[in-house]
PDB file of C-alpha atoms in Angstrom:
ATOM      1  CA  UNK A  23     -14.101  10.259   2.908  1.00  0.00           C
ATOM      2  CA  UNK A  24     -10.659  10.105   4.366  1.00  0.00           C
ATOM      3  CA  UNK A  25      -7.910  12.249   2.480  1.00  0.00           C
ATOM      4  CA  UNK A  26      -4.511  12.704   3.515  1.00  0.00           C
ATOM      5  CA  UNK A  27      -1.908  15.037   2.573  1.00  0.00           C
ATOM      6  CA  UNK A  28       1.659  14.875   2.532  1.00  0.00           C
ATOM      7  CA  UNK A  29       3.892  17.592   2.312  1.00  0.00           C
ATOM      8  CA  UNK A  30       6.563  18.904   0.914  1.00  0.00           C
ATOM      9  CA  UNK A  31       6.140  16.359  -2.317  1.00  0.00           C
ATOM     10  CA  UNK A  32       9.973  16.725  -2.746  1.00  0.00           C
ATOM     11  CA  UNK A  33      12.880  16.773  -0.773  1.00  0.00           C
ATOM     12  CA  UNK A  34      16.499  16.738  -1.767  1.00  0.00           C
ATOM     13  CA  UNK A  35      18.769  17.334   1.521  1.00  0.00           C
ATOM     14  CA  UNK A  36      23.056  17.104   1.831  1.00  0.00           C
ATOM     15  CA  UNK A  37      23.941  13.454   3.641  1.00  0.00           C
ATOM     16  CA  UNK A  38      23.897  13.929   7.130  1.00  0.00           C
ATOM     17  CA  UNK A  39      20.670  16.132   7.507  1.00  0.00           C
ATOM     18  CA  UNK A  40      18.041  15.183   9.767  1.00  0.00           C
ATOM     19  CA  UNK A  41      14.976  14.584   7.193  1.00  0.00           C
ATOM     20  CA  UNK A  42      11.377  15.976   8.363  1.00  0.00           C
ATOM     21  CA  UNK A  43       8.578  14.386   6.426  1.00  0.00           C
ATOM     22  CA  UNK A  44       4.701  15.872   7.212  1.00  0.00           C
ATOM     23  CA  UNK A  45       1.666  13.971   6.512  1.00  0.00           C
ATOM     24  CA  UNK A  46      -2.024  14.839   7.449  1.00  0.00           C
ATOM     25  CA  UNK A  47      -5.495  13.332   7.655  1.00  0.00           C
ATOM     26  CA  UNK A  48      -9.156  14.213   8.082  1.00  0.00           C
ATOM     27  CA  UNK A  49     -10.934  11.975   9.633  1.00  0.00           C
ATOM     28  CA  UNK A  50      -9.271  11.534  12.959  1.00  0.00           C
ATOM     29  CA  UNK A  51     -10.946   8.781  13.424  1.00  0.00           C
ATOM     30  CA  UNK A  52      -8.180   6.126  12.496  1.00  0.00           C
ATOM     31  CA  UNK A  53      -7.416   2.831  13.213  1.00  0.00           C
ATOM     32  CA  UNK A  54      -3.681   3.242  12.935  1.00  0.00           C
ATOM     33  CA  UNK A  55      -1.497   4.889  10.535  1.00  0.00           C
ATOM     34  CA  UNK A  56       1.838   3.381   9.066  1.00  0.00           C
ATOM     35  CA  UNK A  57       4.952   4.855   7.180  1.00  0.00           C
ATOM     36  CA  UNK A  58       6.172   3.100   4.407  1.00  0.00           C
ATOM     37  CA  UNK A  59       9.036   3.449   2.309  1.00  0.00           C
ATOM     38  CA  UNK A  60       8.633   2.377  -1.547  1.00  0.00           C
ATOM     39  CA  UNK A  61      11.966   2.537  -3.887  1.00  0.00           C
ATOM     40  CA  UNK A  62      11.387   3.402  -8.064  1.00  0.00           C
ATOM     41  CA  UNK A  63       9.809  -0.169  -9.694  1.00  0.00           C
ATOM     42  CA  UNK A  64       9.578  -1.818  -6.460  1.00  0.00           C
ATOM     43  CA  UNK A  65       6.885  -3.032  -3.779  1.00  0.00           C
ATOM     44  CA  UNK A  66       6.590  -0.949  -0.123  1.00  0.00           C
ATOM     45  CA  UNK A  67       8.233  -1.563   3.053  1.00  0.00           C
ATOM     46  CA  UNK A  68       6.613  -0.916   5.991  1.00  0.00           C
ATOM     47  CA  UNK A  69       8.728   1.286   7.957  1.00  0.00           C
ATOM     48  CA  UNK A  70       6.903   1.758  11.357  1.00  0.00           C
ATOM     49  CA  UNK A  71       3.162   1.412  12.645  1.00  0.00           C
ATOM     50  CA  UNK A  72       1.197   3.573  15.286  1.00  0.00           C
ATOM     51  CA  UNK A  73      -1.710   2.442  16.971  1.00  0.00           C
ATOM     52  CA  UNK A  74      -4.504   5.096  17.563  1.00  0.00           C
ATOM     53  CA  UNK A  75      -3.895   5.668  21.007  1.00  0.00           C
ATOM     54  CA  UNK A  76       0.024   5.627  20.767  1.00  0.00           C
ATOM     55  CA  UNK A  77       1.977   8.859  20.648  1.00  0.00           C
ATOM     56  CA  UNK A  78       4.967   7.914  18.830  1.00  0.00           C
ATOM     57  CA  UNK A  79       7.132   4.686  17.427  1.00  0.00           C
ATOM     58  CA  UNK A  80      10.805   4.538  17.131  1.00  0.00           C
ATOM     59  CA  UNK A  81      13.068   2.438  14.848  1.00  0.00           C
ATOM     60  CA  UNK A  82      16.410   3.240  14.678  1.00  0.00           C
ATOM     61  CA  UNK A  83      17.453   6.394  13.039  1.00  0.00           C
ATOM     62  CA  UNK A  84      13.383   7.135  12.188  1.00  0.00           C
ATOM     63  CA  UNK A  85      10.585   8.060  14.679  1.00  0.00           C
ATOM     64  CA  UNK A  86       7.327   8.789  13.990  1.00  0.00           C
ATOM     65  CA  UNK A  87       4.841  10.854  15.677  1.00  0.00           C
ATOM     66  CA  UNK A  88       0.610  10.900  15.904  1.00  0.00           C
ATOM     67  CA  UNK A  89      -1.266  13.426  16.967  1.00  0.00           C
ATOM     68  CA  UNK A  90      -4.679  12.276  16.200  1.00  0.00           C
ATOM     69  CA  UNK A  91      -7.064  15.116  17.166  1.00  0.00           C
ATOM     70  CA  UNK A  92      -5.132  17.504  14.929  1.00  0.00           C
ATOM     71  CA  UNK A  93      -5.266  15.040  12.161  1.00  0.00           C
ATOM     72  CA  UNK A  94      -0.666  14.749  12.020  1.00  0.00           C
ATOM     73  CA  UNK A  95       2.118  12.337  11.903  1.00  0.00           C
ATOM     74  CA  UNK A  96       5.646  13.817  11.827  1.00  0.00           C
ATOM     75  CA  UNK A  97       8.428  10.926  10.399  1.00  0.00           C
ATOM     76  CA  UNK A  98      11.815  12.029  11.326  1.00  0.00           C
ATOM     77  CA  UNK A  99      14.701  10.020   9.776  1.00  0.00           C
ATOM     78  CA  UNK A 100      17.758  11.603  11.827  1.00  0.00           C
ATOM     79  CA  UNK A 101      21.551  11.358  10.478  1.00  0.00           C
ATOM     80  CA  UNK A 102      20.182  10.617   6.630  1.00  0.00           C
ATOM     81  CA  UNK A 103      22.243   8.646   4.089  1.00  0.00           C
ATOM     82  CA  UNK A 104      22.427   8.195   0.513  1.00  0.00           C
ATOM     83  CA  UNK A 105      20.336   5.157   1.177  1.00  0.00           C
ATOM     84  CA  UNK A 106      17.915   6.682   2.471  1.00  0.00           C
ATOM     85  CA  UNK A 107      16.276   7.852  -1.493  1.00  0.00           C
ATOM     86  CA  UNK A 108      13.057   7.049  -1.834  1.00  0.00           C
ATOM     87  CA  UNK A 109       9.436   7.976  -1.632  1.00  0.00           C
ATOM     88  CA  UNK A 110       8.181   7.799   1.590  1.00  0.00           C
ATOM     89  CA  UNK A 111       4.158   7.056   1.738  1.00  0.00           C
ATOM     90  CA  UNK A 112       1.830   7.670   5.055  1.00  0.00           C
ATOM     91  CA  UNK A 113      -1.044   5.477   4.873  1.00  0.00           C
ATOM     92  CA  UNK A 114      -4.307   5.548   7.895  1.00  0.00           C
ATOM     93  CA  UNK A 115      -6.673   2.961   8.113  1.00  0.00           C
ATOM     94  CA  UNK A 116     -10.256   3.041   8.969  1.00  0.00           C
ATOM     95  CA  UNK A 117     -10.612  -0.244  10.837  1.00  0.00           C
ATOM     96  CA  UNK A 118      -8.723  -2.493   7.502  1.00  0.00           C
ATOM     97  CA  UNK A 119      -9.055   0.093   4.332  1.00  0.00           C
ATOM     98  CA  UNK A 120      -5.640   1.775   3.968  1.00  0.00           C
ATOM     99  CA  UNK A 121      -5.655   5.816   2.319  1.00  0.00           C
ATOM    100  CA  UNK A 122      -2.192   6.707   1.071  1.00  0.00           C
ATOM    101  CA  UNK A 123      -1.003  10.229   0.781  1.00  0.00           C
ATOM    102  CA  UNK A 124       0.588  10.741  -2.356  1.00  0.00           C
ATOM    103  CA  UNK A 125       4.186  10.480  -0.694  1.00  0.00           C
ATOM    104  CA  UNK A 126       7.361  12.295  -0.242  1.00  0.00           C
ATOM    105  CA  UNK A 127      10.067  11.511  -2.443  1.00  0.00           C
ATOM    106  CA  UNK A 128      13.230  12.404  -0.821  1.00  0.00           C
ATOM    107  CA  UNK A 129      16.562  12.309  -2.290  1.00  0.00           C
ATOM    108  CA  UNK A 130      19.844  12.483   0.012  1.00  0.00           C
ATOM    109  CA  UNK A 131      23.208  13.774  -1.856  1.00  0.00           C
ATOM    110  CA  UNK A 132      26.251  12.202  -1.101  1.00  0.00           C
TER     111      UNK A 132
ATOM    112  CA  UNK B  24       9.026 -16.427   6.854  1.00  0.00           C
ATOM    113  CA  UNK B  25       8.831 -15.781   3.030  1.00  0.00           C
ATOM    114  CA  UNK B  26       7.006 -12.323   2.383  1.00  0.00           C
ATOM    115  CA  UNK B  27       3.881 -11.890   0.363  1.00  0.00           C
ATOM    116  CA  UNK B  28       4.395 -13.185  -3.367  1.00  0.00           C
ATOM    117  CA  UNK B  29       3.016 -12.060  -6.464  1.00  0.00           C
ATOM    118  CA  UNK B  30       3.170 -13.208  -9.989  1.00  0.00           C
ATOM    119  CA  UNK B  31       4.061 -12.136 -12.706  1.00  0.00           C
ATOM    120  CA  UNK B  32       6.084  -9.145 -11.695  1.00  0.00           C
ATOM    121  CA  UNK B  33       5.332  -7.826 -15.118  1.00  0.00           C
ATOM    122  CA  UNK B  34       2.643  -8.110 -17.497  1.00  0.00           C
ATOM    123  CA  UNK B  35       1.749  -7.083 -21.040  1.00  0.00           C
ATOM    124  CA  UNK B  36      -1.648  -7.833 -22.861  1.00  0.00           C
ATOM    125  CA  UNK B  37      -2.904  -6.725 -25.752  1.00  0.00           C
ATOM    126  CA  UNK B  38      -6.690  -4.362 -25.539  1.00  0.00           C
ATOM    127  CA  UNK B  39      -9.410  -6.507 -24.995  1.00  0.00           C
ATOM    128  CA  UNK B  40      -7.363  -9.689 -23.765  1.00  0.00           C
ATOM    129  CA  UNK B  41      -7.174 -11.066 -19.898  1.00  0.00           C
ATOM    130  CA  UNK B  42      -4.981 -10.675 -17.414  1.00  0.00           C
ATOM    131  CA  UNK B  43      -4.535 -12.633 -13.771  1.00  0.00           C
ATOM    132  CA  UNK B  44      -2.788 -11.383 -11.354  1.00  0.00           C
ATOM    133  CA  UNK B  45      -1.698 -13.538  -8.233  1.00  0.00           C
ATOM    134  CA  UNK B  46      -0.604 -13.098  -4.719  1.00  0.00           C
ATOM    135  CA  UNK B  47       0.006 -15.256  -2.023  1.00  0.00           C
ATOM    136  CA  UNK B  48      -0.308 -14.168   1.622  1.00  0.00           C
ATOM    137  CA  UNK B  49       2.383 -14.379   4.185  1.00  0.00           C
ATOM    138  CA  UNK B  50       2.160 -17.799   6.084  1.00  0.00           C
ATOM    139  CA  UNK B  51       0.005 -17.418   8.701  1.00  0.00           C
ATOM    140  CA  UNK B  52      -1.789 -14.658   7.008  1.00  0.00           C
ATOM    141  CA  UNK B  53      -6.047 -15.020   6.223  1.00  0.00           C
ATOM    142  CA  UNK B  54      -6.355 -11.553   5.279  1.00  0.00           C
ATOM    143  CA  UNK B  55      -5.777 -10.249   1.672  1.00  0.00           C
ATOM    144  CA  UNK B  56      -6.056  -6.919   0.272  1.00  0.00           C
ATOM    145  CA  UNK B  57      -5.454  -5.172  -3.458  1.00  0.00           C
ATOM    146  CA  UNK B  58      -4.450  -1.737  -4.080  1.00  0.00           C
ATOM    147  CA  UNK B  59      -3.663  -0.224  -7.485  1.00  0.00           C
ATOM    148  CA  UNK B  60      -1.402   2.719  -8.280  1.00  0.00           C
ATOM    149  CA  UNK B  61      -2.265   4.345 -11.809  1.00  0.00           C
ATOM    150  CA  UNK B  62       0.984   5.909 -13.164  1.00  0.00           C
ATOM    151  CA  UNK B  63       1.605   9.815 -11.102  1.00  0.00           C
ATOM    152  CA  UNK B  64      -1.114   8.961  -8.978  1.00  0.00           C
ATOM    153  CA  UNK B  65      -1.500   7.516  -5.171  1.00  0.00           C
ATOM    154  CA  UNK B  66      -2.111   3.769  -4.137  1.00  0.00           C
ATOM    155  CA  UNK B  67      -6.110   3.225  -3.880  1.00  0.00           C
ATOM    156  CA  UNK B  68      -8.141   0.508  -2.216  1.00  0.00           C
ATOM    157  CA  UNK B  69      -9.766  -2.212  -4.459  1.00  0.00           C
ATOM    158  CA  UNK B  70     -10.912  -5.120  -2.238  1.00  0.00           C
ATOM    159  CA  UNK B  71     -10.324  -6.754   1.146  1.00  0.00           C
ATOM    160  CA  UNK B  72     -10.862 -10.382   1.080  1.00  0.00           C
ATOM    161  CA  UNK B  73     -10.828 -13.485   3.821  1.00  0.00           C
ATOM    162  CA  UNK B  74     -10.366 -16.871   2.506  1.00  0.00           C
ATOM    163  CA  UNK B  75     -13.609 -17.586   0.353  1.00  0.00           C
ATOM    164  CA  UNK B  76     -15.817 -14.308   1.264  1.00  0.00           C
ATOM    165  CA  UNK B  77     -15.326 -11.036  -0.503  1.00  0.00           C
ATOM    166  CA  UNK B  78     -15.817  -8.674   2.429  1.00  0.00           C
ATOM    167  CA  UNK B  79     -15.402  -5.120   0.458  1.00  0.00           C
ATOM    168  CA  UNK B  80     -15.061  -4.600  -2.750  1.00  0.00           C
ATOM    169  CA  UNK B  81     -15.851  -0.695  -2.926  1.00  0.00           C
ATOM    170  CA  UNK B  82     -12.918  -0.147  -4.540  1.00  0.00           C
ATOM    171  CA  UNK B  83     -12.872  -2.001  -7.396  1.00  0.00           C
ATOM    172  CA  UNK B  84     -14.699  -1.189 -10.842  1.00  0.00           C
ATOM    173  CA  UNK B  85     -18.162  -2.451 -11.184  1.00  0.00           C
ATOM    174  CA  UNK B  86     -17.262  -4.115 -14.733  1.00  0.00           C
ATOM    175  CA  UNK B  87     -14.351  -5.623 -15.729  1.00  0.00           C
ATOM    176  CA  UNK B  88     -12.665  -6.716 -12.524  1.00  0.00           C
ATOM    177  CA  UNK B  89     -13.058  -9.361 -10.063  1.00  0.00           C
ATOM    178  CA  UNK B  90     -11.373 -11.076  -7.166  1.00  0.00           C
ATOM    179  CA  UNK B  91     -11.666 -14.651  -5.257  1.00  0.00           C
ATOM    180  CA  UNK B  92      -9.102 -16.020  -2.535  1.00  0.00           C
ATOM    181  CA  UNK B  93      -9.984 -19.475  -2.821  1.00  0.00           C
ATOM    182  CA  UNK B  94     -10.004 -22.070   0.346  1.00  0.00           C
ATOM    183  CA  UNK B  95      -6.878 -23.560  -1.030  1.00  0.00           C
ATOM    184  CA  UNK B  96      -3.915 -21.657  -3.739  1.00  0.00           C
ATOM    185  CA  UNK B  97      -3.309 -17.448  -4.175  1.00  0.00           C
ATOM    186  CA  UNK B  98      -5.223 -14.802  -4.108  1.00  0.00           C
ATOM    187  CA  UNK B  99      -6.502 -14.116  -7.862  1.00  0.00           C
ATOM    188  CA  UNK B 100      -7.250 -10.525  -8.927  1.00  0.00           C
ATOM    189  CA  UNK B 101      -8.805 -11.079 -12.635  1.00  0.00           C
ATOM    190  CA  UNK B 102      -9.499  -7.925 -15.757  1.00  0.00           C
ATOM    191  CA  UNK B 103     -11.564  -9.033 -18.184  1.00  0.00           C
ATOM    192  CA  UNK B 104     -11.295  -7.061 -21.696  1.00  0.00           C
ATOM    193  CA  UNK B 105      -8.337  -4.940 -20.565  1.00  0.00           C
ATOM    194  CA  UNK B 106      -8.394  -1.705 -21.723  1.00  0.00           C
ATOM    195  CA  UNK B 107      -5.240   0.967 -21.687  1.00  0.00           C
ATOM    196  CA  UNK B 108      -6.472   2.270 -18.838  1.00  0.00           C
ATOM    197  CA  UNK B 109      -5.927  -0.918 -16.642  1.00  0.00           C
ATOM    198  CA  UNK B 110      -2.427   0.022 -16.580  1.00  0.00           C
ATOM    199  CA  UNK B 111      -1.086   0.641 -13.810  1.00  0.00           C
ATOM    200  CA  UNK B 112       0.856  -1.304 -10.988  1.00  0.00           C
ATOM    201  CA  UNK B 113      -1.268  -3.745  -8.978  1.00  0.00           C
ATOM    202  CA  UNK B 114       0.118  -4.675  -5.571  1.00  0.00           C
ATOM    203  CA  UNK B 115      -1.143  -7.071  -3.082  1.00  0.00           C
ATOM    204  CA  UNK B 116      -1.053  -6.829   1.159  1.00  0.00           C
ATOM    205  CA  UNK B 117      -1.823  -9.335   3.602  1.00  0.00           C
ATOM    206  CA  UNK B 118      -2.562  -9.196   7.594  1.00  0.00           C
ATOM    207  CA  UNK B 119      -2.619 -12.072   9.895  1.00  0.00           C
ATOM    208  CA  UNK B 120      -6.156 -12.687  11.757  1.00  0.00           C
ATOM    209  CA  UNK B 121      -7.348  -9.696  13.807  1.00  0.00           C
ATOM    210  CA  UNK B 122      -5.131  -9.246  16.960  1.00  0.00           C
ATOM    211  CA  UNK B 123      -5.934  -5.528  17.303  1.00  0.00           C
ATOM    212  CA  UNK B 124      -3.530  -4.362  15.460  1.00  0.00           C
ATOM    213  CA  UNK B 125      -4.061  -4.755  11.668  1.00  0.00           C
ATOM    214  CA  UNK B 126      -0.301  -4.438  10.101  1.00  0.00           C
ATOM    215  CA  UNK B 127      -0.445  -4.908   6.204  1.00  0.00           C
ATOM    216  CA  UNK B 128       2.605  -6.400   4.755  1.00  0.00           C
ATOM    217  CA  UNK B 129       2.698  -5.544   0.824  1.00  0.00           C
ATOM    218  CA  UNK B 130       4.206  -7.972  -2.062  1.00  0.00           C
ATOM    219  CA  UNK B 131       6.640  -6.311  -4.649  1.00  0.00           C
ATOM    220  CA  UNK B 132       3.415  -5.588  -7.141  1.00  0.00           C
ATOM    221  CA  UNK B 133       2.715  -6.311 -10.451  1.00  0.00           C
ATOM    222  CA  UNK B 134       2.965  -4.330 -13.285  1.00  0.00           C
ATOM    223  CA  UNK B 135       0.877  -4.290 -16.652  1.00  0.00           C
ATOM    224  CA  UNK B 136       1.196  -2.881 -19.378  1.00  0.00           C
ATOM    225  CA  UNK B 137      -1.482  -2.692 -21.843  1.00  0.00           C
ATOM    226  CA  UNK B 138      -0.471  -2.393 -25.365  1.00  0.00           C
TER     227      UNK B 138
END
């Protein structure tokens, strides 16, 4: 059974910082894994997605990392902004069954 | 392109009363998936459906709850005899056909509330 971690659960950095969010899985083998961004009450966004054999995606200020044999994905959100609050949820899929992590929720002060 | 819908966007019922849920795919979409998030927990896996076949439903509770995405109208995730427990935010995801890269695209969720 696939579990995956995310670490720290909190996060509460000055405007400006460069924001480091961990997650983990494992059972390497994954179909993809996505990032997704979910504000309080609302649905999720989907940030960025990483096939198996990619390394890394990019989307503006965030990039995302996989390093599937150690079971990691690194999202880095550089330059952060107020905006930026949220929790931030790494999901994998096994083929088309998605296992969240239980997020990161970060919070940026202005 | 209008986004994956779902309605209602909230939802009380009393114990022991029903409650449908609805969501309609992205255009294009023929996948549909439902996740639910019980309050301070993570988003878990209830079923994956194609129009007219269930193809997993590991997820879901053996009594109580079902699910149909019918040839033609939304996706209908139904609770029969809710029960406090039920609570919990339901949200619904949809994928186009299978290109090789399965991207899930999630509606803005409904909540219930049982009373």
């Amino acid at each position: 059974k696939q579990e995956v971690t995310q670490i720290p659960a909190a996060l509460s950095v000055p405007e400006g910082e460069n924001l480091v969010l961990n997650c983990s899985f494992t059972d390497s083998a994954i179909y993809n894994l996505q990032w997704f961004r979910q504000d309080p009450g609302k649905g999720l966004t989907s940030l960025l997605l990483i096939q198996s054999s990619q390394r890394e995606q990019t989307s503006g200020r965030l990039n995302a990392s996989l390093d599937k044999s150690s079971g990691r994905s690194t999202l880095y959100i550089a330059a952060s902004q107020p905006g930026d609050s949220a929790t931030y949820l790494c999901a994998v899929t096994d083929d088309y069954k998605l296992s969240f992590g239980a997020g990161t929720t970060v919070t940026v002060r202005a | 392109n209008a986004g994956v819908m779902q309605n209602p966007r909230h939802l009380v019922r009393r114990r022991g009363q029903e409650a449908r849920l609805r969501c309609s795919p992205m255009k294009g979409h023929s996948h549909v998936y439902w996740y639910r998030q019980l309050p301070e927990e993570g988003l878990k896996f209830m079923v994956y459906l194609q129009k007219e076949n269930i193809i997993d439903e590991s997820g879901m509770p053996k009594e109580r709850f079902s699910a149909e995405f019918p040839k033609e109208g939304p996706s209908i995730l139904r609770i029969q005899q809710v029960v406090r427990g039920d609570s919990a935010a339901y949200f619904c995801a949809s994928s186009p056909p299978r290109t090789g890269v399965n991207e899930q695209f999630f509606g803005p969720g409904t909540r219930l509330t049982v009373l």
